mmCIF file of N, CA and C in Angstrom:
data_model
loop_
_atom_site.group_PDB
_atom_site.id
_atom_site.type_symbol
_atom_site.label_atom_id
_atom_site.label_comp_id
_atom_site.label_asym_id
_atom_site.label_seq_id
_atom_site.Cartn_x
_atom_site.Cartn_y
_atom_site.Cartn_z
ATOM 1 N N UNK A 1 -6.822 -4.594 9.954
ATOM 2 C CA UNK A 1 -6.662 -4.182 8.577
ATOM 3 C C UNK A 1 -7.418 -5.157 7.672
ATOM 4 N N UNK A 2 -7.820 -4.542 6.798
ATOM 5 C CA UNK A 2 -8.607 -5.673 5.796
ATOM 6 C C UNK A 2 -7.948 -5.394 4.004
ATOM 7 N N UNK A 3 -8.197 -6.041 3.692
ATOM 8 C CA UNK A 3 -7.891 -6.090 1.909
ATOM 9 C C UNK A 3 -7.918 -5.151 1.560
ATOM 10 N N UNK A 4 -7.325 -4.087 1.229
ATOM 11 C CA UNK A 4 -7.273 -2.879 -0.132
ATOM 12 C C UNK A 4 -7.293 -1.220 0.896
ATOM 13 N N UNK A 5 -7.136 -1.895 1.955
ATOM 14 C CA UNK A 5 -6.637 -0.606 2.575
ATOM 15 C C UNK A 5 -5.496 -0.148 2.429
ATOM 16 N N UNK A 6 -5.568 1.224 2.498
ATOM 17 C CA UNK A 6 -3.884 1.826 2.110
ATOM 18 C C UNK A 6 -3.925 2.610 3.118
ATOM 19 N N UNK A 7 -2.302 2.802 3.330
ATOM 20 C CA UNK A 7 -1.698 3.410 4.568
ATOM 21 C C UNK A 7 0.044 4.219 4.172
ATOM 22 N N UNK A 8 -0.248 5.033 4.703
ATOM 23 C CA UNK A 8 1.314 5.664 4.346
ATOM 24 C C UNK A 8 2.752 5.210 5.295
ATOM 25 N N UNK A 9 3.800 4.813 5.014
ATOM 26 C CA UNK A 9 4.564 4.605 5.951
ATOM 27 C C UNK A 9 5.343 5.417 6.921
ATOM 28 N N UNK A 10 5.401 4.750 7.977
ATOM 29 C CA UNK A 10 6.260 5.663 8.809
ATOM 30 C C UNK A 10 6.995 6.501 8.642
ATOM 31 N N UNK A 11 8.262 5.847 7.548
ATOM 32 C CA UNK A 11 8.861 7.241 7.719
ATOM 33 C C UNK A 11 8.763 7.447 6.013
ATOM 34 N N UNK A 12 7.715 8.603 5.680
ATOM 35 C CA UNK A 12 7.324 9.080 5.325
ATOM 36 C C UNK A 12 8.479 9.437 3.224
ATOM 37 N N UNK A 13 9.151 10.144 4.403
ATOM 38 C CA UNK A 13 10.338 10.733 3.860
ATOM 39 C C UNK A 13 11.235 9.364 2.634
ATOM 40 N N UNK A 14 11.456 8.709 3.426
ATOM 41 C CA UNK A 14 12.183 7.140 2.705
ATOM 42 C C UNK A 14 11.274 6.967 2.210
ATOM 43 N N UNK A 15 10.491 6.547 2.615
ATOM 44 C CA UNK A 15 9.386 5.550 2.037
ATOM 45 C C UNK A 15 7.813 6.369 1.429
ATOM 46 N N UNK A 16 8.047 7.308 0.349
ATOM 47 C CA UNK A 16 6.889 8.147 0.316
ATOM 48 C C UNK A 16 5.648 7.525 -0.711
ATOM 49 N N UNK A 17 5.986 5.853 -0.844
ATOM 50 C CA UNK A 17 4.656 5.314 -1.445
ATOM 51 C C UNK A 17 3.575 4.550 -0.523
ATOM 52 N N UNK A 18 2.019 5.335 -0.960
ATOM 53 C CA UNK A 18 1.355 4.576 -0.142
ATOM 54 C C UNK A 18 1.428 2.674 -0.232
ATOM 55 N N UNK A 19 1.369 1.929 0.950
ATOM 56 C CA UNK A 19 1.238 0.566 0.922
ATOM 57 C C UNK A 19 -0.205 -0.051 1.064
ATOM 58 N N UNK A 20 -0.463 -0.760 -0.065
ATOM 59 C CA UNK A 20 -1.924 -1.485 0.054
ATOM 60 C C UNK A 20 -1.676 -2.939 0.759
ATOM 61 N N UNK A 21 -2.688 -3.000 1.975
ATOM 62 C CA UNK A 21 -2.642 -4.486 2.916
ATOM 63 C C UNK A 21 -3.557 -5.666 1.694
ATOM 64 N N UNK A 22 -3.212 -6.440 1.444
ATOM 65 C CA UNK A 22 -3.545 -7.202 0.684
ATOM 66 C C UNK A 22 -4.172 -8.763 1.815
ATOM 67 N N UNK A 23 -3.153 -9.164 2.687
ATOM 68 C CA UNK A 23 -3.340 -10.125 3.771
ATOM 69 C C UNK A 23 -2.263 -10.503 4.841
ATOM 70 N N UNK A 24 -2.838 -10.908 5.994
ATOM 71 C CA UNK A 24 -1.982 -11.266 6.786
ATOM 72 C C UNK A 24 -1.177 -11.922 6.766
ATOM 73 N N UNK A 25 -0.358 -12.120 7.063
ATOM 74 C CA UNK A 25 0.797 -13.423 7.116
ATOM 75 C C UNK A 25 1.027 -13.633 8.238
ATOM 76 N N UNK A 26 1.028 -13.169 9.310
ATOM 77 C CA UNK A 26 1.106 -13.554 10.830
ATOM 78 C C UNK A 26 0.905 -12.598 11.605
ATOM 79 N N UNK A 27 1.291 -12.431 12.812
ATOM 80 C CA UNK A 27 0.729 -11.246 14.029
ATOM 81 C C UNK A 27 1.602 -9.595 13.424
ATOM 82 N N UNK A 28 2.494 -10.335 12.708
ATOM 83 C CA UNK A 28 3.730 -9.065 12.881
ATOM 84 C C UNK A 28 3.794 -8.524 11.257
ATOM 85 N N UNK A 29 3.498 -9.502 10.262
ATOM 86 C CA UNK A 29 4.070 -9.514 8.839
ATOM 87 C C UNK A 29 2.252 -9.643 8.169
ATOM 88 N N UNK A 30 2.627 -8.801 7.129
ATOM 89 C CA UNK A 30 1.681 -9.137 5.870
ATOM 90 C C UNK A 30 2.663 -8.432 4.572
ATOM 91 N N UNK A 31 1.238 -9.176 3.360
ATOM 92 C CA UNK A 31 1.231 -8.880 2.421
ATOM 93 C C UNK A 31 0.875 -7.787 1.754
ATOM 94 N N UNK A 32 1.656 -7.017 0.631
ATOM 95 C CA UNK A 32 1.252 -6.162 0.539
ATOM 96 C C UNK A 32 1.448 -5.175 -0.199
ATOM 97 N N UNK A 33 1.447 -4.467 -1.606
ATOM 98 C CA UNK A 33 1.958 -3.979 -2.512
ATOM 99 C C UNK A 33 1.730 -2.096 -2.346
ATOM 100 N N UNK A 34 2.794 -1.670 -3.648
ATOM 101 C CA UNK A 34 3.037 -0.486 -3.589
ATOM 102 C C UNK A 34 2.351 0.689 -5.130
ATOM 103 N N UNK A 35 1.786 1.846 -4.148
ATOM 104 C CA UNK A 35 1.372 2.622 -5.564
ATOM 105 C C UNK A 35 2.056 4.070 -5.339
ATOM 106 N N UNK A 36 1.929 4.091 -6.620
ATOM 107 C CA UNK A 36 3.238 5.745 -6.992
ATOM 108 C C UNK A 36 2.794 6.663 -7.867
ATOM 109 N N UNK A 37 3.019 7.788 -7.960
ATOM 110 C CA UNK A 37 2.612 8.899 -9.125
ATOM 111 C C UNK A 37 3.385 8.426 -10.160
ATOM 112 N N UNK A 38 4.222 7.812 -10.404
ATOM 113 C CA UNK A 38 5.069 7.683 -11.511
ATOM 114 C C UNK A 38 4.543 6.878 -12.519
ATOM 115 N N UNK A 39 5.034 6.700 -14.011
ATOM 116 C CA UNK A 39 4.904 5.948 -14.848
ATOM 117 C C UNK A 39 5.748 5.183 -15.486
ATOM 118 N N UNK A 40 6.868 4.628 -14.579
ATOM 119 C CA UNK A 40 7.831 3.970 -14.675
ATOM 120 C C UNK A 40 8.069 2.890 -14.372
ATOM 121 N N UNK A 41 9.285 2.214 -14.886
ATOM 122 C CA UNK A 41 9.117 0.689 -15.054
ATOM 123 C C UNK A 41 8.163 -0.238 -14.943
ATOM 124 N N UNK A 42 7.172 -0.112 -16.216
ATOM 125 C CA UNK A 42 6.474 -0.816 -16.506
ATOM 126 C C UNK A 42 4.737 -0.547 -15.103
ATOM 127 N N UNK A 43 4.958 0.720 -14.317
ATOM 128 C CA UNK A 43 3.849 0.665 -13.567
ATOM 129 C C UNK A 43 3.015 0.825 -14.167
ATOM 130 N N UNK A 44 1.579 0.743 -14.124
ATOM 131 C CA UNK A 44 0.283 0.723 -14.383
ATOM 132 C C UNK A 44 -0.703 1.355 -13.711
ATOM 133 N N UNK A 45 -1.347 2.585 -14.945
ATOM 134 C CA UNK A 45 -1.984 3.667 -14.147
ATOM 135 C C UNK A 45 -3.218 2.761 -13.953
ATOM 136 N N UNK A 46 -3.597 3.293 -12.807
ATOM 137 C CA UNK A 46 -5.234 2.936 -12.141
ATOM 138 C C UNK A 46 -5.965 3.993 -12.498
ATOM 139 N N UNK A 47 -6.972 3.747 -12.523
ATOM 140 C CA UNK A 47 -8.241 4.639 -12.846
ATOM 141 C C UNK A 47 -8.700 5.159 -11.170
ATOM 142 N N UNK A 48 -9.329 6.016 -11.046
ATOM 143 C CA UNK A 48 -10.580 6.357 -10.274
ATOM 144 C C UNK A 48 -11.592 5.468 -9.654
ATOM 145 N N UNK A 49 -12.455 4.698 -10.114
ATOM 146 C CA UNK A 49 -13.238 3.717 -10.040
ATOM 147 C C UNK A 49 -12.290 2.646 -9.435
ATOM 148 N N UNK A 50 -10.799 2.395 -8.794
ATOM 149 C CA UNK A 50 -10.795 1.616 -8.233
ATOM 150 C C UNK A 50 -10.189 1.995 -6.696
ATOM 151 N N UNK A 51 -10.567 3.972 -6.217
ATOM 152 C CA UNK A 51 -10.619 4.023 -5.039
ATOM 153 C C UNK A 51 -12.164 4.316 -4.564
ATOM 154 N N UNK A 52 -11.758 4.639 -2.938
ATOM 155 C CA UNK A 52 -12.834 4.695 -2.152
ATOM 156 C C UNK A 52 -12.593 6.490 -2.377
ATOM 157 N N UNK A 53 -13.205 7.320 -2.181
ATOM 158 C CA UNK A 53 -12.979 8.681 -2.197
ATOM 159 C C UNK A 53 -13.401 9.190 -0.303
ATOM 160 N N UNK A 54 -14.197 8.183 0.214
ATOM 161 C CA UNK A 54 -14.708 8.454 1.870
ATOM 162 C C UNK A 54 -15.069 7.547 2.283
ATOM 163 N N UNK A 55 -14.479 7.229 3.777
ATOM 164 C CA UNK A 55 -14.730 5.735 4.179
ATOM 165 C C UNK A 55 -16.173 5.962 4.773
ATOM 166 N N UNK A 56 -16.783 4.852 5.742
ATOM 167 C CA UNK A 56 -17.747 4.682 6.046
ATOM 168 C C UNK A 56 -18.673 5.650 6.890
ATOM 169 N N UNK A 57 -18.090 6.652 7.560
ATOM 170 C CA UNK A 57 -18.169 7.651 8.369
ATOM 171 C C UNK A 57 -18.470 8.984 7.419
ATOM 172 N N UNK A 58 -18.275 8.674 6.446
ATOM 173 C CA UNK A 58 -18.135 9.858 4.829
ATOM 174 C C UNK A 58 -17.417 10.291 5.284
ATOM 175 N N UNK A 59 -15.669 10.288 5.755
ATOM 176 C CA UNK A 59 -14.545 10.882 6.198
ATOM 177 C C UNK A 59 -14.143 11.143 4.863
ATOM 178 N N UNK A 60 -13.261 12.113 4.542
ATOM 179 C CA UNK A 60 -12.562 11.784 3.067
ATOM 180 C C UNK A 60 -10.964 11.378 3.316
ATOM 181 N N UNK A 61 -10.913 10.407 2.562
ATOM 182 C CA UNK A 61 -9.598 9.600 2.552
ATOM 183 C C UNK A 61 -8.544 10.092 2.111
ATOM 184 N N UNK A 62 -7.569 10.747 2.615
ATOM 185 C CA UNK A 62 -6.017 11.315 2.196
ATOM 186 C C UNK A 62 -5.498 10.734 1.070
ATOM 187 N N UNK A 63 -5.630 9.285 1.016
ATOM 188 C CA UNK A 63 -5.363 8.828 -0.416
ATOM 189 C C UNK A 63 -6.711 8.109 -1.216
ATOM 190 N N UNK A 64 -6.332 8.872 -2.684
ATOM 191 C CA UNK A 64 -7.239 8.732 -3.146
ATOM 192 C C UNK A 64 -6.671 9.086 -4.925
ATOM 193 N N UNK A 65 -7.638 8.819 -5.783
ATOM 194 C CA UNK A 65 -7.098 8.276 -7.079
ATOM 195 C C UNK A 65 -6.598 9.389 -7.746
ATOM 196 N N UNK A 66 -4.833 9.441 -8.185
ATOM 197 C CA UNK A 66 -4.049 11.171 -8.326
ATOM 198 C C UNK A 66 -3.140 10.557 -9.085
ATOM 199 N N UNK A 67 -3.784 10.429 -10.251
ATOM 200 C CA UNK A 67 -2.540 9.684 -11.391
ATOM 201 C C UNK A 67 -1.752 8.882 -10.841
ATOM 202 N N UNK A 68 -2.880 7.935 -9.973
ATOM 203 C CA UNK A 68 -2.177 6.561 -9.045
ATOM 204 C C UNK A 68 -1.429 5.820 -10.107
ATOM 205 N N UNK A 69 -0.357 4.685 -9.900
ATOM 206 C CA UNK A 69 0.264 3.626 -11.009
ATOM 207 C C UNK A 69 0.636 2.318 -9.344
ATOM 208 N N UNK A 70 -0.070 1.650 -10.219
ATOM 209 C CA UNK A 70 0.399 -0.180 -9.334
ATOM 210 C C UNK A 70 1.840 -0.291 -9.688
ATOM 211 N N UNK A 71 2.774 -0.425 -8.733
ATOM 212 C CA UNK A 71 4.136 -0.714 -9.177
ATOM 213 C C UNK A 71 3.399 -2.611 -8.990
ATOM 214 N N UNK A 72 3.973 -2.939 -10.668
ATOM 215 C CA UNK A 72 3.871 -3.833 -10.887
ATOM 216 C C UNK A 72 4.867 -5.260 -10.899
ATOM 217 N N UNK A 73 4.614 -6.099 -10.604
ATOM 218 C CA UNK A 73 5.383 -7.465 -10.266
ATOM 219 C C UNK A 73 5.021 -7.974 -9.021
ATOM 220 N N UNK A 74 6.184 -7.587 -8.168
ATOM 221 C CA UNK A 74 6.275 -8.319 -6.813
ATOM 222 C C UNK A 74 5.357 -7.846 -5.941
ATOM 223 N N UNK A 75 4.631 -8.736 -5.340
ATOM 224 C CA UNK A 75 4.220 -8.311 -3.860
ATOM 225 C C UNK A 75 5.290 -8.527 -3.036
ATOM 226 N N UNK A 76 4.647 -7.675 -1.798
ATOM 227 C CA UNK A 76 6.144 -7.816 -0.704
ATOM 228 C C UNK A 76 5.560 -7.840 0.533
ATOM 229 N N UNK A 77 6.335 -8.453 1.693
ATOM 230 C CA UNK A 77 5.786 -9.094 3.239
ATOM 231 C C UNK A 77 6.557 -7.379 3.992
ATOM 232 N N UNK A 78 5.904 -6.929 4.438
ATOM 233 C CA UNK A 78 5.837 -5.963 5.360
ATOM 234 C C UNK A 78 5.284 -6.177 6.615
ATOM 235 N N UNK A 79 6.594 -5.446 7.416
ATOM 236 C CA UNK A 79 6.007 -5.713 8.868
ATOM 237 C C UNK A 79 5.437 -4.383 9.452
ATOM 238 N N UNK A 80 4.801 -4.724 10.047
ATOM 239 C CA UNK A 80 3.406 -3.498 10.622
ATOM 240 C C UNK A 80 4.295 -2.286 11.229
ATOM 241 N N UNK A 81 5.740 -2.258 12.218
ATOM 242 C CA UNK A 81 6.017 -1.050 12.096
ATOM 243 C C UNK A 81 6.515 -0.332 10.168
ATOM 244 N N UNK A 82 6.528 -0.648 9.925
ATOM 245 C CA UNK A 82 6.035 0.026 8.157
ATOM 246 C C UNK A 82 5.321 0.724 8.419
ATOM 247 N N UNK A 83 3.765 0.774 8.662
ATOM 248 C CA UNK A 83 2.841 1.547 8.733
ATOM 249 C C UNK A 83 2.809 2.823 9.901
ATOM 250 N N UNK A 84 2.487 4.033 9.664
ATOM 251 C CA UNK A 84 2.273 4.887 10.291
ATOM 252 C C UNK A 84 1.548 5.052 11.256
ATOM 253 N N UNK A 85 0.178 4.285 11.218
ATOM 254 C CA UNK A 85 -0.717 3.856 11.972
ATOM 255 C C UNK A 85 -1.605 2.646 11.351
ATOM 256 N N UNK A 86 -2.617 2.352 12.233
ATOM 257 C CA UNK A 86 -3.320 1.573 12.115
ATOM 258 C C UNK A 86 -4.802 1.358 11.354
ATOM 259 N N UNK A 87 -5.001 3.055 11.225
ATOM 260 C CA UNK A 87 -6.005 3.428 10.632
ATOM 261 C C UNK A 87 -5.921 3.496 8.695
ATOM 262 N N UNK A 88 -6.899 3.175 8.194
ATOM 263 C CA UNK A 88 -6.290 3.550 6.742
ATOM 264 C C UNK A 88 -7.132 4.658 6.342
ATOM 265 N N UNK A 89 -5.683 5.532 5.490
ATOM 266 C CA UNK A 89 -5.590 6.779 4.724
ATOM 267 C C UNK A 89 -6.680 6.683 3.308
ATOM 268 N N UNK A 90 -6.503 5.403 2.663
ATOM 269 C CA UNK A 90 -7.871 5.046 1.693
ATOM 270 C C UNK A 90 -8.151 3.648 1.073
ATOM 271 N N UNK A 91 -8.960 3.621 0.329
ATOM 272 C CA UNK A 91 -9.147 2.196 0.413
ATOM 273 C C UNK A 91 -9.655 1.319 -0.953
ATOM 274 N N UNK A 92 -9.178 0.914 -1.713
ATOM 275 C CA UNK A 92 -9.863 0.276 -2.778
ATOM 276 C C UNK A 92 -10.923 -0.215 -2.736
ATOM 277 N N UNK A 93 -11.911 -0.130 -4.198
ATOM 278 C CA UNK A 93 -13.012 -0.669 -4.387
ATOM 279 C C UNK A 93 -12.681 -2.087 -4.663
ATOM 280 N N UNK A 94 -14.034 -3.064 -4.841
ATOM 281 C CA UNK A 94 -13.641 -4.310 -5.065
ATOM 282 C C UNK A 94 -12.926 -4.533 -6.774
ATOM 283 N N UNK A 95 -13.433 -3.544 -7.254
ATOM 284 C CA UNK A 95 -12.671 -3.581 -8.646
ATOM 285 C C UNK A 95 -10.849 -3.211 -8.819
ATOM 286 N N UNK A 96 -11.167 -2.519 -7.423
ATOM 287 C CA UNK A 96 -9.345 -2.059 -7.518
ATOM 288 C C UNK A 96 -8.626 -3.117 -7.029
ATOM 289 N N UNK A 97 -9.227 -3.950 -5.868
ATOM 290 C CA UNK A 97 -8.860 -4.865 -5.333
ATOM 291 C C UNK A 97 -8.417 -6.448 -6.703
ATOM 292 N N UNK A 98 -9.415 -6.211 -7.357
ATOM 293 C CA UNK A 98 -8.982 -7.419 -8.582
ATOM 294 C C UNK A 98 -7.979 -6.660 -9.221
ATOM 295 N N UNK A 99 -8.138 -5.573 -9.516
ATOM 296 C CA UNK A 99 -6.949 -4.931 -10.646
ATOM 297 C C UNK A 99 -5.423 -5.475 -10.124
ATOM 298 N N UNK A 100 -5.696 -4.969 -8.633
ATOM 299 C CA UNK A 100 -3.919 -5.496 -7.970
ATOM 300 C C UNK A 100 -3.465 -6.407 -8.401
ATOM 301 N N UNK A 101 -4.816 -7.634 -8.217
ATOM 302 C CA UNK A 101 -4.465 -9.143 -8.289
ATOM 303 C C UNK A 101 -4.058 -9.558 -9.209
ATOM 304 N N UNK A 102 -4.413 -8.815 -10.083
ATOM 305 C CA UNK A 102 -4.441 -9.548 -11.650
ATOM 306 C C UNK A 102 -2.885 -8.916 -12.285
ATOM 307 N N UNK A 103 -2.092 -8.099 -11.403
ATOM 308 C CA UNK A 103 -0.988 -7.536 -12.159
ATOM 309 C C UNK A 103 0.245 -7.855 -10.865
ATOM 310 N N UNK A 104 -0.464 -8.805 -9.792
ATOM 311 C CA UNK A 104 0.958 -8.687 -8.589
ATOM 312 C C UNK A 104 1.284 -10.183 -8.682
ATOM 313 N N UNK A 105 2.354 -10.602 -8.496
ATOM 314 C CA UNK A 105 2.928 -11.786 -8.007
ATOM 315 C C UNK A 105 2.162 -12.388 -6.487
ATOM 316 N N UNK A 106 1.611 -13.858 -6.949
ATOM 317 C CA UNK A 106 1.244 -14.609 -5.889
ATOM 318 C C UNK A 106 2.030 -14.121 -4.593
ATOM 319 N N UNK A 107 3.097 -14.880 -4.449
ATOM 320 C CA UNK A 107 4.311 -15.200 -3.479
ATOM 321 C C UNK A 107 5.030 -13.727 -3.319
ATOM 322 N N UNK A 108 4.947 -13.346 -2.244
ATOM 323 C CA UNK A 108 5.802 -12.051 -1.606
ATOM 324 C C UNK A 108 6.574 -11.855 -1.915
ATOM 325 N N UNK A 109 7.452 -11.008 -2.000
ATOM 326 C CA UNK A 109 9.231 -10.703 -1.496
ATOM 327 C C UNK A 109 9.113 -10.190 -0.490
ATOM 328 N N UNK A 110 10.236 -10.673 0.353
ATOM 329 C CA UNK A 110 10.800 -10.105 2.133
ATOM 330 C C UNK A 110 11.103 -8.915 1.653
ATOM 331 N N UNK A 111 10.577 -7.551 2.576
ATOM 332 C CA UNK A 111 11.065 -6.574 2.262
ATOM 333 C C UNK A 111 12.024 -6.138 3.476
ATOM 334 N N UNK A 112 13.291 -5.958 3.696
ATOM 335 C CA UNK A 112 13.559 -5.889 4.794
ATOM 336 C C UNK A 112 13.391 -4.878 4.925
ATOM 337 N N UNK A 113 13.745 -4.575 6.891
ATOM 338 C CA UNK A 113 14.017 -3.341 7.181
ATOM 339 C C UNK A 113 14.280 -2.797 7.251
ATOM 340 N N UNK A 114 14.113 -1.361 7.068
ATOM 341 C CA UNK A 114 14.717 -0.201 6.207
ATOM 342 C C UNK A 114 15.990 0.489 6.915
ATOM 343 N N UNK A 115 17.166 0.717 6.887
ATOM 344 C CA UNK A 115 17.840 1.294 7.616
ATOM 345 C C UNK A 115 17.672 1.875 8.707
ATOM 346 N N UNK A 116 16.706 2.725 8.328
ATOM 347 C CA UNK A 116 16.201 4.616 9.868
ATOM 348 C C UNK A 116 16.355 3.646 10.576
ATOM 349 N N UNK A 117 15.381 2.266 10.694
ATOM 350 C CA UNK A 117 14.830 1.583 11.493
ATOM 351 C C UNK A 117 16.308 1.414 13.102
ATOM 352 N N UNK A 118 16.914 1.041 12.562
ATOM 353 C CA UNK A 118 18.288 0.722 12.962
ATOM 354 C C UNK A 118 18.987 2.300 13.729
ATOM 355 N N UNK A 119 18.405 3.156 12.892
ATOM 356 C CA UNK A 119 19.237 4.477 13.282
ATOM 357 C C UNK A 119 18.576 5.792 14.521
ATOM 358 N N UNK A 120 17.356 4.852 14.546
ATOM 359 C CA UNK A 120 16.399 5.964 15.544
ATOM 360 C C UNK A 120 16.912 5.916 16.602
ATOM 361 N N UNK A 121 17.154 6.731 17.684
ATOM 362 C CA UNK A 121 17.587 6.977 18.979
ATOM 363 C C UNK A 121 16.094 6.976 19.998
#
Protein backbone atom coordinates (compact mmCIF):
# COMPACT_ATOMS: atom_id res chain seq x y z
CA UNK A 1 0.00 0.00 0.00
CA UNK A 2 1.33 3.42 -0.54
CA UNK A 3 0.08 7.02 0.57
CA UNK A 4 -3.43 8.11 -0.59
CA UNK A 5 -4.72 4.91 -1.56
CA UNK A 6 -8.23 4.17 -0.64
CA UNK A 7 -9.87 0.99 0.07
CA UNK A 8 -13.30 0.00 1.28
CA UNK A 9 -13.65 -2.06 4.43
CA UNK A 10 -14.48 -5.39 5.01
CA UNK A 11 -17.43 -5.32 6.33
CA UNK A 12 -18.84 -3.08 4.21
CA UNK A 13 -22.18 -2.76 5.85
CA UNK A 14 -20.64 -1.33 9.49
CA UNK A 15 -18.13 0.31 8.15
CA UNK A 16 -19.43 1.97 4.75
CA UNK A 17 -16.56 4.78 4.66
CA UNK A 18 -13.85 4.48 2.27
CA UNK A 19 -10.27 4.36 4.37
CA UNK A 20 -7.26 6.38 3.00
CA UNK A 21 -3.61 4.48 3.90
CA UNK A 22 -1.68 7.40 4.86
CA UNK A 23 1.50 5.05 6.45
CA UNK A 24 2.64 2.12 7.99
CA UNK A 25 3.01 1.62 11.47
CA UNK A 26 4.11 -1.94 11.52
CA UNK A 27 3.46 -5.38 9.66
CA UNK A 28 -0.19 -5.47 10.97
CA UNK A 29 -1.27 -1.63 11.81
CA UNK A 30 -1.25 1.67 9.86
CA UNK A 31 -2.29 4.99 9.60
CA UNK A 32 -5.05 6.18 8.22
CA UNK A 33 -8.10 8.43 7.79
CA UNK A 34 -11.77 8.44 6.78
CA UNK A 35 -13.99 10.03 3.80
CA UNK A 36 -17.89 10.27 3.67
CA UNK A 37 -20.73 11.76 1.52
CA UNK A 38 -21.79 13.70 4.41
CA UNK A 39 -21.36 17.28 5.51
CA UNK A 40 -21.26 16.85 9.02
CA UNK A 41 -19.44 17.62 11.96
CA UNK A 42 -17.32 19.94 10.75
CA UNK A 43 -16.21 17.46 7.54
CA UNK A 44 -14.66 19.06 4.64
CA UNK A 45 -15.74 18.73 1.09
CA UNK A 46 -12.85 17.75 -1.31
CA UNK A 47 -12.85 18.76 -4.69
CA UNK A 48 -12.20 16.51 -7.77
CA UNK A 49 -8.65 17.48 -8.48
CA UNK A 50 -7.68 15.65 -5.42
CA UNK A 51 -8.70 12.06 -6.88
CA UNK A 52 -7.18 9.70 -9.29
CA UNK A 53 -10.29 8.92 -11.66
CA UNK A 54 -7.94 5.52 -13.26
CA UNK A 55 -5.05 3.93 -11.91
CA UNK A 56 -2.06 3.09 -13.93
CA UNK A 57 -3.48 0.35 -16.13
CA UNK A 58 -6.36 3.22 -17.09
CA UNK A 59 -8.61 0.86 -14.83
CA UNK A 60 -11.34 3.16 -13.47
CA UNK A 61 -11.30 3.42 -9.77
CA UNK A 62 -14.64 2.54 -7.77
CA UNK A 63 -13.82 5.40 -5.63
CA UNK A 64 -13.61 8.45 -6.91
CA UNK A 65 -14.55 12.24 -6.24
CA UNK A 66 -18.82 12.08 -5.29
CA UNK A 67 -19.38 14.95 -2.98
CA UNK A 68 -16.36 13.32 -1.09
CA UNK A 69 -15.90 15.24 2.73
CA UNK A 70 -12.43 14.44 4.87
CA UNK A 71 -13.90 13.53 8.23
CA UNK A 72 -11.81 15.88 9.90
CA UNK A 73 -9.52 15.72 13.16
CA UNK A 74 -8.23 12.43 14.11
CA UNK A 75 -6.25 10.11 12.20
CA UNK A 76 -6.66 6.56 13.26
CA UNK A 77 -4.24 3.18 13.40
CA UNK A 78 -6.09 0.49 11.51
CA UNK A 79 -5.29 -2.93 11.24
CA UNK A 80 -5.15 -4.46 7.72
CA UNK A 81 -8.00 -7.00 8.37
CA UNK A 82 -10.09 -3.50 8.07
CA UNK A 83 -9.46 -3.63 4.54
CA UNK A 84 -11.33 -5.69 2.07
CA UNK A 85 -8.43 -6.36 0.07
CA UNK A 86 -5.22 -5.38 -0.78
CA UNK A 87 -5.75 -3.75 -3.93
CA UNK A 88 -6.91 -0.02 -3.94
CA UNK A 89 -10.47 1.03 -5.04
CA UNK A 90 -8.85 4.81 -5.70
CA UNK A 91 -6.32 6.94 -5.04
CA UNK A 92 -5.41 10.55 -4.30
CA UNK A 93 -3.52 13.02 -6.23
CA UNK A 94 -0.51 14.60 -4.63
CA UNK A 95 -2.70 17.60 -3.98
CA UNK A 96 -5.30 15.42 -2.20
CA UNK A 97 -2.64 13.85 -0.37
CA UNK A 98 -1.55 17.50 1.22
CA UNK A 99 -5.23 18.44 1.63
CA UNK A 100 -5.53 15.32 4.24
CA UNK A 101 -2.44 16.53 5.88
CA UNK A 102 -3.18 19.80 6.38
CA UNK A 103 -6.73 19.03 8.11
CA UNK A 104 -5.72 15.44 10.09
CA UNK A 105 -4.10 15.10 13.42
CA UNK A 106 -0.32 14.10 13.48
CA UNK A 107 -0.70 11.22 16.15
CA UNK A 108 -3.40 8.41 15.45
CA UNK A 109 -6.22 7.21 17.49
CA UNK A 110 -6.39 3.27 18.17
CA UNK A 111 -9.29 2.32 16.38
CA UNK A 112 -10.35 -0.81 17.84
CA UNK A 113 -11.87 -3.73 16.60
CA UNK A 114 -15.03 -3.65 15.47
CA UNK A 115 -17.41 -6.05 17.08
CA UNK A 116 -18.50 -8.51 13.68
CA UNK A 117 -14.87 -9.08 14.15
CA UNK A 118 -15.53 -11.10 17.37
CA UNK A 119 -18.91 -12.43 15.99
CA UNK A 120 -17.91 -14.23 12.65
CA UNK A 121 -18.26 -17.98 12.80
Amino acid sequence: MTKGEIFWASNKENNPHPIVFMERIDISRFKACILSTKETNGNILMSEEHFLSHDNQNNPYSIIFNNTHLITGDSFIKMNFWLRGDIAQGKLTREGIEFIEKHITEKPVLCPAPIWIYRQE
